[in-house]
Coordinates of C-alpha atoms and ligand atoms in Angstrom, one line a residue:
X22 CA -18.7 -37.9 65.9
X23 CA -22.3 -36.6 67.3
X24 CA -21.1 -34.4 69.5
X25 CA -18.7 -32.9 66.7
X26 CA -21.9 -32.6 64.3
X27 CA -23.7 -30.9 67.0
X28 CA -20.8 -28.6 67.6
X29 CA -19.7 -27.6 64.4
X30 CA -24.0 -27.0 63.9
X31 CA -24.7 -24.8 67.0
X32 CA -21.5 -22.6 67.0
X33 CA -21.5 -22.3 63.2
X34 CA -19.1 -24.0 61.9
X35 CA -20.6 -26.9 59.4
X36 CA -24.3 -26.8 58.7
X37 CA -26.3 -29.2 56.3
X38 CA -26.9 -28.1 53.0
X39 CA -29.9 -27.3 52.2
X40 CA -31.8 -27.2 55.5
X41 CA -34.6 -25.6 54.8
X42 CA -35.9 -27.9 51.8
X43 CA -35.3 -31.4 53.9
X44 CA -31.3 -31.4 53.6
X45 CA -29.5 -32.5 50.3
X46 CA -27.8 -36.0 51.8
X47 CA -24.4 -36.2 52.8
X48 CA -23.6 -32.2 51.1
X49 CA -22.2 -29.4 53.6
X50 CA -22.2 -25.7 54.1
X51 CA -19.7 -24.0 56.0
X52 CA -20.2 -21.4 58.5
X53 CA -18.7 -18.5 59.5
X54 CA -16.6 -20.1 61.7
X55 CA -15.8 -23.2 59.3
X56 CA -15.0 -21.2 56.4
X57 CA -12.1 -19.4 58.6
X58 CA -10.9 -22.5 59.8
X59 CA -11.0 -24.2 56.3
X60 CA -9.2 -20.9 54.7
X61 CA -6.6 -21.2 57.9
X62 CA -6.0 -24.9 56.8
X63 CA -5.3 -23.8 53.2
X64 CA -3.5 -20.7 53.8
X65 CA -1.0 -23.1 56.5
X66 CA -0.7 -25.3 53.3
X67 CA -0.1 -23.0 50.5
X68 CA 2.8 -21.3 52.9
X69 CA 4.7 -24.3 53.4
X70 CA 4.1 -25.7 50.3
X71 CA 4.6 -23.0 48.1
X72 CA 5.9 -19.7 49.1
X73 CA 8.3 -20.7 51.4
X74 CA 9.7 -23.0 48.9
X75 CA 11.4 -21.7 45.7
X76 CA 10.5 -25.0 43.0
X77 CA 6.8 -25.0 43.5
X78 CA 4.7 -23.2 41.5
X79 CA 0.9 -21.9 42.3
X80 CA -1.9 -22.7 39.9
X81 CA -6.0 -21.9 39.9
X82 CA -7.2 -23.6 37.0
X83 CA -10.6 -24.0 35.9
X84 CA -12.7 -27.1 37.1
X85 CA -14.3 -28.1 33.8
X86 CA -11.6 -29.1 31.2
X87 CA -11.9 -29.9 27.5
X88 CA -13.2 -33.7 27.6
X89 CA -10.4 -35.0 26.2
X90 CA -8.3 -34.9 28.8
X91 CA -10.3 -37.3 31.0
X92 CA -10.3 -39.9 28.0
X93 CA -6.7 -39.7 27.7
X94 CA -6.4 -39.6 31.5
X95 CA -7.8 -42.9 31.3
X96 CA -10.5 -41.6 34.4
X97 CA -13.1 -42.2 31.3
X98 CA -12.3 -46.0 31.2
X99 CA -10.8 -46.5 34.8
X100 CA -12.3 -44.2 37.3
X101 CA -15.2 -46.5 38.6
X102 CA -16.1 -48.1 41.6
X103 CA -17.8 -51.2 41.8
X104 CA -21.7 -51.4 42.5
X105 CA -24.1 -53.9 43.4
X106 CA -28.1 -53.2 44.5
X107 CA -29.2 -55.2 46.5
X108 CA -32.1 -57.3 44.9
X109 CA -34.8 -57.3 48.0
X110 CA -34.7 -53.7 49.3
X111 CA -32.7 -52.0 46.4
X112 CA -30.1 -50.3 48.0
X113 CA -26.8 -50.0 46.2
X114 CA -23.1 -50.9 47.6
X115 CA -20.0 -50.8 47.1
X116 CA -19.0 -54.4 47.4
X117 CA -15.0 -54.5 48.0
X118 CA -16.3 -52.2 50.9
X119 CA -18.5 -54.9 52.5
X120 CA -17.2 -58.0 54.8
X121 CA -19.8 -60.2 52.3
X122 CA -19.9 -58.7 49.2
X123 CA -22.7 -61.1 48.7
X124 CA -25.3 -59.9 51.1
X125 CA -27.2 -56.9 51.7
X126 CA -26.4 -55.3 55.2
X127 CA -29.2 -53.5 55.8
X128 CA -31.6 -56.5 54.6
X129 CA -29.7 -59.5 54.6
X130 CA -30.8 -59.7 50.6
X131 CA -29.2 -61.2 47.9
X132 CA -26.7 -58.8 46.1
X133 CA -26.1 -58.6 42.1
X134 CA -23.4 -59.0 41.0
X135 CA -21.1 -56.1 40.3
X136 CA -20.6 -54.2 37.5
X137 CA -18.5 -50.8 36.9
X138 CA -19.8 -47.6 37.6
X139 CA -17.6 -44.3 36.4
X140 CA -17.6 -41.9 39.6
X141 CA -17.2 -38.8 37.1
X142 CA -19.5 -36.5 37.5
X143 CA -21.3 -35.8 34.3
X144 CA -22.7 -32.4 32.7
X145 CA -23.4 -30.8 29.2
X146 CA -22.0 -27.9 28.1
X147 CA -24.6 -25.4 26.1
X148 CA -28.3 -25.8 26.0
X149 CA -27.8 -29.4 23.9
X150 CA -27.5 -32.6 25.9
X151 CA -25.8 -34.5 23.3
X152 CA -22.1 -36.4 23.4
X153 CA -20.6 -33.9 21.6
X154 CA -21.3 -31.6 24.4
X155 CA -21.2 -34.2 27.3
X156 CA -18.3 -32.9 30.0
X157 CA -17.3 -33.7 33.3
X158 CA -16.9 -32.0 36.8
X159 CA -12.9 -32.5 38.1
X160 CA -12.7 -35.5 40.0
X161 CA -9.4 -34.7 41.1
X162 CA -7.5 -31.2 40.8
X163 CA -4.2 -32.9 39.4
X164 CA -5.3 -32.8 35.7
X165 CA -4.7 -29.3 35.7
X166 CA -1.7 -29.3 36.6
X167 CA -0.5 -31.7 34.2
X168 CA -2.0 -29.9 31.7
X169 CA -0.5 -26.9 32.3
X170 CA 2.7 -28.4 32.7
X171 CA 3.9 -27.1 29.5
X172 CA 3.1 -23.6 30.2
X173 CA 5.1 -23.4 33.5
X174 CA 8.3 -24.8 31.6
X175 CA 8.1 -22.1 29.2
X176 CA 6.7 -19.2 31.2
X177 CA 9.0 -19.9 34.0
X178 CA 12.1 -22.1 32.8
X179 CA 12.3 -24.4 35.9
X180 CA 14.9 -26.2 37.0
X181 CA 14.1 -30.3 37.8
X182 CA 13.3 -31.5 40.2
X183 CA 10.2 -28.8 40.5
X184 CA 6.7 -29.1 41.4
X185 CA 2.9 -27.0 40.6
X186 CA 0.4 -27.0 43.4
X187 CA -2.9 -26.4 43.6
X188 CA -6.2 -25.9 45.6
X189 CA -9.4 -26.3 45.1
X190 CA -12.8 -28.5 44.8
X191 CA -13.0 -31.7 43.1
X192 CA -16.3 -33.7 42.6
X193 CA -17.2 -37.6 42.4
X194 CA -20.5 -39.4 42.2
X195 CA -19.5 -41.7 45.2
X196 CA -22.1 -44.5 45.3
X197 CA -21.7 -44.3 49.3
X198 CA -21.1 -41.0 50.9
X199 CA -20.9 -40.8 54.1
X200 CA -19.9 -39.6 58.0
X201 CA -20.3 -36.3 57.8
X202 CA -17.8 -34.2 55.9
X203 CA -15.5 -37.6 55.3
X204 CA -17.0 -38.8 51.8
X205 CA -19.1 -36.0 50.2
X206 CA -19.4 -35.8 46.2
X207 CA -18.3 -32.1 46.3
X208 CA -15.0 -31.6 48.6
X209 CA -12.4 -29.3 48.2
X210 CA -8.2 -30.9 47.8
X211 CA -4.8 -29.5 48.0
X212 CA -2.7 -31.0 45.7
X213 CA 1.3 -31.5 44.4
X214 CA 2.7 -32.5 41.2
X215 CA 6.7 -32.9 41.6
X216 CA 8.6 -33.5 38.6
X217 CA 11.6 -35.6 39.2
X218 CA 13.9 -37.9 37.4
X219 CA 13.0 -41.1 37.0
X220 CA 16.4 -42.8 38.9
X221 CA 15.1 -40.4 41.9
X222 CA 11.7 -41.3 42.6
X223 CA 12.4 -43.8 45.3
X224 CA 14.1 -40.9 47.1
X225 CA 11.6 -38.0 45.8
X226 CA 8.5 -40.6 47.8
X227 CA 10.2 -41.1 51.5
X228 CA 11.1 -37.1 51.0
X229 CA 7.7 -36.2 50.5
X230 CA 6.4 -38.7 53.3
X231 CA 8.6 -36.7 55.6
X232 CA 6.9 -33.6 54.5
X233 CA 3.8 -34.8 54.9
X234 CA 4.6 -36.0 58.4
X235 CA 5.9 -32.6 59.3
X236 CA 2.6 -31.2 57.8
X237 CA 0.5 -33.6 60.3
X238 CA 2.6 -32.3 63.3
X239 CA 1.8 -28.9 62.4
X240 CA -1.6 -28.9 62.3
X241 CA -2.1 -31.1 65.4
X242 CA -2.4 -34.3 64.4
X243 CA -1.1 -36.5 67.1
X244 CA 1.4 -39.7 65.6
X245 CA -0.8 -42.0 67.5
X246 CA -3.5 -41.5 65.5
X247 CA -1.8 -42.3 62.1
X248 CA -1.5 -45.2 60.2
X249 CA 0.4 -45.8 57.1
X250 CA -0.8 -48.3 54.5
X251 CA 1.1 -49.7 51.9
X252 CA -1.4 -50.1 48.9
X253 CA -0.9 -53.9 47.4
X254 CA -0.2 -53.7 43.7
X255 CA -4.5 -54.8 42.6
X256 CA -5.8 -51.9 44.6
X257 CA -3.8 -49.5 43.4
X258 CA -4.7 -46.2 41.3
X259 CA -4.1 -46.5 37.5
X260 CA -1.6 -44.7 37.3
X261 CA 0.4 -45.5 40.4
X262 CA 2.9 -47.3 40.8
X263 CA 3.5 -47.1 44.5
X264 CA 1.0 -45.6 47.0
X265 CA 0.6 -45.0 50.5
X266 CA -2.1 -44.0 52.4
X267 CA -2.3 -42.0 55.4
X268 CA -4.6 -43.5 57.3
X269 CA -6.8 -41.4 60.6
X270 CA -8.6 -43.2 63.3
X271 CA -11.5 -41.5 62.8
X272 CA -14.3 -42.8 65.1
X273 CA -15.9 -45.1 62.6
X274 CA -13.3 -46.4 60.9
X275 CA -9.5 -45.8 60.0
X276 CA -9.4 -44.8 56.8
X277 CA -7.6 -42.3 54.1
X278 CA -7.0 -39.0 55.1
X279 CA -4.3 -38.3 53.0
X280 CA -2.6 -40.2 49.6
X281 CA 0.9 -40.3 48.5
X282 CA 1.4 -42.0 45.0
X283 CA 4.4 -42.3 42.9
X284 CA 2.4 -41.4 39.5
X285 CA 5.2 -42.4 37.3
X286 CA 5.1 -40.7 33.7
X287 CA 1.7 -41.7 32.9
X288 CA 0.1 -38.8 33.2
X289 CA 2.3 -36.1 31.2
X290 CA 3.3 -39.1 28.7
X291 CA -0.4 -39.7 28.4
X292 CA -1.5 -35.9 27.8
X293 CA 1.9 -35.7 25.2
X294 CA 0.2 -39.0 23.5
X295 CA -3.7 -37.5 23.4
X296 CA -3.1 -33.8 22.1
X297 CA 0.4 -34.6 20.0
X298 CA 2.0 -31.6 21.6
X299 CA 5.2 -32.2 23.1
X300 CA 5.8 -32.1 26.9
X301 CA 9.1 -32.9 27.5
X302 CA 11.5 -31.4 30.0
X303 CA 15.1 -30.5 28.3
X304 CA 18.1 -31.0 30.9
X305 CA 19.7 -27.3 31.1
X306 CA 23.3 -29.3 31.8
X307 CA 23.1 -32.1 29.6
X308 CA 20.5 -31.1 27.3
X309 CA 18.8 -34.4 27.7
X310 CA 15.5 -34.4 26.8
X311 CA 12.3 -36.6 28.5
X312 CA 9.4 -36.6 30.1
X313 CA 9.4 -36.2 33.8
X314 CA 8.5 -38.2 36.4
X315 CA 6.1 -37.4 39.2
X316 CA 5.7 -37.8 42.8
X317 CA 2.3 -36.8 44.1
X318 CA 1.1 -35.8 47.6
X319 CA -2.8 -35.6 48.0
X320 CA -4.3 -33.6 50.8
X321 CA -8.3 -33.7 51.4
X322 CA -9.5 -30.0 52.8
X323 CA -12.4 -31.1 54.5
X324 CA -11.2 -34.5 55.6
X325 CA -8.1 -32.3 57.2
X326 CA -11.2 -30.0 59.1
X327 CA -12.4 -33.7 60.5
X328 CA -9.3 -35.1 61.7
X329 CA -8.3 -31.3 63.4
X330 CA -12.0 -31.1 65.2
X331 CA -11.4 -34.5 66.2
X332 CA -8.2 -34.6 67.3
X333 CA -8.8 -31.0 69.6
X334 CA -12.3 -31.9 70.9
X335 CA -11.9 -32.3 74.4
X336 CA -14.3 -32.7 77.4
X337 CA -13.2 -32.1 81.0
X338 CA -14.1 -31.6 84.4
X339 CA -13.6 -27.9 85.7
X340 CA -14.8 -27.5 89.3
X341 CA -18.3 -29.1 89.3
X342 CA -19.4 -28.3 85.5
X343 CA -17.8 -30.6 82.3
X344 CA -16.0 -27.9 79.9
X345 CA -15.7 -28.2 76.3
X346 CA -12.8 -27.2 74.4
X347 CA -11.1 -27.1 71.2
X348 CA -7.2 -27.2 71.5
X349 CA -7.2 -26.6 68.1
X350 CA -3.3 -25.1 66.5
X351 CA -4.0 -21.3 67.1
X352 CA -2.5 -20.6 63.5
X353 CA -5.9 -22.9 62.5
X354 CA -8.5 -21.1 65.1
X355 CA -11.3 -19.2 63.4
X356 CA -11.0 -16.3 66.1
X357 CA -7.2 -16.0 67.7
X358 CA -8.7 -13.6 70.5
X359 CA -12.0 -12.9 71.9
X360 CA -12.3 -8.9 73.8
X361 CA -14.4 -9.2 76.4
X362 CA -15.9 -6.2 78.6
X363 CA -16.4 -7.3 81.8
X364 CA -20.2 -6.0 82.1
X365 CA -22.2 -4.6 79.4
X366 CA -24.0 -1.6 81.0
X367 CA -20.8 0.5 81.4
X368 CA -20.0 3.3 79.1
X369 CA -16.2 3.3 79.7
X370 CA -15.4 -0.1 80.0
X371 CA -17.3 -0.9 76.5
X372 CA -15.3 2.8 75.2
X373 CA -12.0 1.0 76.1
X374 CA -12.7 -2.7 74.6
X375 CA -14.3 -1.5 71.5
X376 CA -11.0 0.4 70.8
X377 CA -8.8 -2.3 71.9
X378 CA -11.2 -4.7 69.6
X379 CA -10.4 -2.3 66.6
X380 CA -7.0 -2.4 67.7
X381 CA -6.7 -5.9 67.0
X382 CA -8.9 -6.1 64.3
X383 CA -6.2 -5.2 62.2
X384 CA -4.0 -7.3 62.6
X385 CA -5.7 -10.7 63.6
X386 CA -8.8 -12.4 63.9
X387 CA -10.4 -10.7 66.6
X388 CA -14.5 -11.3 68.3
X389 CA -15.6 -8.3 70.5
X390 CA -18.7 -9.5 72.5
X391 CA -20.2 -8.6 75.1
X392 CA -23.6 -11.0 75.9
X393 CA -23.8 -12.6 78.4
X394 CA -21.9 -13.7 81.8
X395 CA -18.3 -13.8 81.7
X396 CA -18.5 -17.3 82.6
X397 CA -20.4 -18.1 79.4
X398 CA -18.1 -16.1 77.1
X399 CA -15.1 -18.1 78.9
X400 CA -17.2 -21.3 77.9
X401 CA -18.4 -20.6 74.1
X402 CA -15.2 -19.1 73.5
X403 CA -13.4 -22.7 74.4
X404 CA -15.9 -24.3 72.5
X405 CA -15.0 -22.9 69.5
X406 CA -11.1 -22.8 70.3
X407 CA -10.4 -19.5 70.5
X408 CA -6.8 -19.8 72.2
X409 CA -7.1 -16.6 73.9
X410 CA -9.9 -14.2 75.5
X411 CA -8.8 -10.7 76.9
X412 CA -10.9 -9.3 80.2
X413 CA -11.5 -5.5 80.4
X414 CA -12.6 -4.7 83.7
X415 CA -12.7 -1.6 85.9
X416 CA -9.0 -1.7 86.7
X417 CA -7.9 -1.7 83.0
X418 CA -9.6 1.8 83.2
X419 CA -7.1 3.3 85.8
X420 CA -3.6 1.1 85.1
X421 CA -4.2 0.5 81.4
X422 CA -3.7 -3.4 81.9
X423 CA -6.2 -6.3 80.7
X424 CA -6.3 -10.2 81.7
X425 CA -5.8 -12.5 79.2
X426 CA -6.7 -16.2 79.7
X427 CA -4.9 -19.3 78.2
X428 CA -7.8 -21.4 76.6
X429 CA -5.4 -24.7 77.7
X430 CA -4.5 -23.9 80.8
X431 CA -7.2 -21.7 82.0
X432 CA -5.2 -19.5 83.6
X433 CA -5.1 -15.9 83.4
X434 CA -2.8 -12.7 83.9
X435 CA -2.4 -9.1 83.9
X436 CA -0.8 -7.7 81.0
X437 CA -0.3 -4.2 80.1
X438 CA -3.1 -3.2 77.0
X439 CA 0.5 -2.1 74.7
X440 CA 1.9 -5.6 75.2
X441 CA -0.8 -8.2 74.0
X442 CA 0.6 -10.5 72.0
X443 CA -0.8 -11.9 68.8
Ligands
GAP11 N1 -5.0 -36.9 42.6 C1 -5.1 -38.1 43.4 C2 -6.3 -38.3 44.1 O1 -7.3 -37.6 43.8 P1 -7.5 -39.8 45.9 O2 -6.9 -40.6 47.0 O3 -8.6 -40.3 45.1 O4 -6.3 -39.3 45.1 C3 -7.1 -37.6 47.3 O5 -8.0 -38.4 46.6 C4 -7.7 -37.1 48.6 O6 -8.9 -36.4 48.4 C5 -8.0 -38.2 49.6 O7 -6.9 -38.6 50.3 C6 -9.1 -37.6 50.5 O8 -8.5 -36.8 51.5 C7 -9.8 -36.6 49.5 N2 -11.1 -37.3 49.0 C8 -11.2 -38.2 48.1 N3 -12.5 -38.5 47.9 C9 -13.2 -37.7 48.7 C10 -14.6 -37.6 49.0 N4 -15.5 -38.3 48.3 N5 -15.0 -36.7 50.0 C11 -14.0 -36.0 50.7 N6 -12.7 -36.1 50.4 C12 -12.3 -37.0 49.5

């Protein structure tokens, strides 16, 4: 994990927030380089997900809703952790995530006992800070979805079994944030809401396990470092019924990456309840009319960046000097292909790579630079996983041809400046 903080800091990928006033704890900035790979990540998901699909439909909503919909979402009453403070050195815990929930860790103090603490996070809309205006930051993008459900059925007349997808940031007071970008209280998720019948769900949850399987093998993530948890029936979610987690061995502990819960009806049936407007689903076949079941598959953005920089950070022995490389996907890589002149002070040779650069440009994520020793491009460039790096040197000026070097393999060959392929 320290080397990947140090990384992610030097090249410019994931820097703390607020650096310059002592850091805001456990809260992130991305970089240049982190933004492309976290756009990269969403852009992979929203493709197969959503538009190469034909029943699942896009949505942006807005992350504060009317307040109502977290009371009748039952995250008002239920979405709390438990805390305890410790009652020698005051820290606070969460104790179902201690080996004794009794005792302080840090201290070896006596700790209270727990009480419920909501994880919403709270804010007041307008310059009053009264009830009336008391409102809450999204601690999960799904309400949105279900409460738009109404409006996809009647702008776009779907056909069950369908889902609504969605992106975006979500917020929770977590009592104990932690390892880096893993537990933050401002994160981003990508998010499904498929509608089934209710004699299908059993079949609608080991489908969407596959899909989320696929999803791992696409970005990278090797099957090794998986685990699947079946959630026992006291842990589970309020509104689940079934869950399983999708457990990474990340370095300090496996834990959730990703969530797949079989949400029952709660939700819509809940919504239908709370604002008396009807949001059934009428049968087009047998005119039947009910409220739709859901299947939900829960993907965490920056926990996804975590598991990809983990699983591609390698260290190796080239020669006599330890490399450092990314084999990150190259549809996730920030830069997909790094131009390289061979030397700086020649007029030509720069001419030549600063047009093949603008080439490129247009059609890819492309880096022109030209600082330093070819060597130390080579190197930052497989630090920061750019797949591959193209050479213009003083034969590219007489037989038109550039070498382009594998970041895996290292090796390199000679390929005519029309035929670079992106
Ligand atoms: N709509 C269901 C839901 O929100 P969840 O398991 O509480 O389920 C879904 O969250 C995903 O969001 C998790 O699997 C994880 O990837 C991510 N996530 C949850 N809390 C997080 C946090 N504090 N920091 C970063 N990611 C978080």
């Amino acid at each position: 994990m320290e080397k990947i903080i140090s990384l992610t800091k030097r090249r410019g990928f994931i820097f703390p927030n607020s650096e310059i006033y002592g850091g805001l704890a456990n809260s992130f900035d991305y970089g240049p380089l982190g933004v492309e790979l976290k756009n990269n990540i969403k852009k992979l998901w929203w493709k197969m997900f959503v538009t190469e699909r034909d029943d699942i439909y896009g949505l942006d909503s807005a992350i504060i809703y009317n307040s109502r919909v977290w009371e009748a979402s039952g995250h008002l009453k239920n979405f709390t952790d438990p805390l305890s403070d410790c009652k020698k050195c005051k820290a606070r815990f969460r104790p179902d995530k201690l080996d004794n929930p009794k005792i302080c860790p840090n201290c070896k103090g006596k700790l209270s006992k727990p009480r419920q603490f909501n994880t919403m996070l709270k804010t007041f809309l307008g310059p009053v800070e009264n009830s009336a205006n008391t409102n809450y930051l999204r601690p999960e993008t799904a309400q949105g979805m279900f409460i738009n459900f109404k409006n996809i059925i009647d702008a776009f007349y779907p056909n069950i079994p369908f889902g609504m997808a969605q992106i975006g940031k979500a917020f929770r007071n977590e009592i104990t944030p932690g390892n880096f970008i893993f537990r933050t209280r401002e994160f981003e998720q990508m998010e499904i809401e498929y509608f089934i019948q209710e004699k299908n769900w059993e079949q609608s949850f080991e489908y969407w396990l596959e899909q989320m399987k696929k999803w791992l093998k696409k970005i990278g993530i090797s099957e090794k470092n998986i685990v699947f948890e079946e959630i026992i029936n006291k842990d589970l979610a309020h509104y689940s019924k079934r869950t399983i987690d999708i457990n990474y061995k990340f370095p300090f502990k496996t834990d959730e990456l990703y969530g797949l819960a079989y949400r029952t009806d709660y939700d819509l049936k809940s919504h239908s309840k709370a604002s008396n407007v009807n949001l059934e689903y009428r049968d087009k076949n047998t005119n039947e009319k009910f409220i739709p079941n859901v299947i939900e598959p829960t993907f965490g953005v920056d926990r996804t960046i975590l598991a990809v920089l983990l699983e591609s950070y390698h260290e190796e022995k080239v020669a006599n000097e330890r490399r450092t490389v990314l084999r990150i996907v190259p549809e996730l890589a920030p830069i997909k292909i790094a131009v390289l002149p061979l030397i700086k002070k020649d007029a030509s040779l720069i001419k030549l790579a600063k047009q093949i650069y603008s080439d490129l440009k247009t059609k890819t994520s492309v880096e022109y630079d030209e600082n330093g020793t070819i060597g130390k491009r080579y190197r930052r460039h497989d630090e920061i996983g750019t797949p591959k790096c193209i050479t213009i040197d003083f034969d590219s000026l007489k037989d038109n041809s550039v070498t382009v070097r594998d970041r895996d393999t290292m090796k390199q060959q000679r390929v005519s400046i029309n035929s670079i392929e992106i």
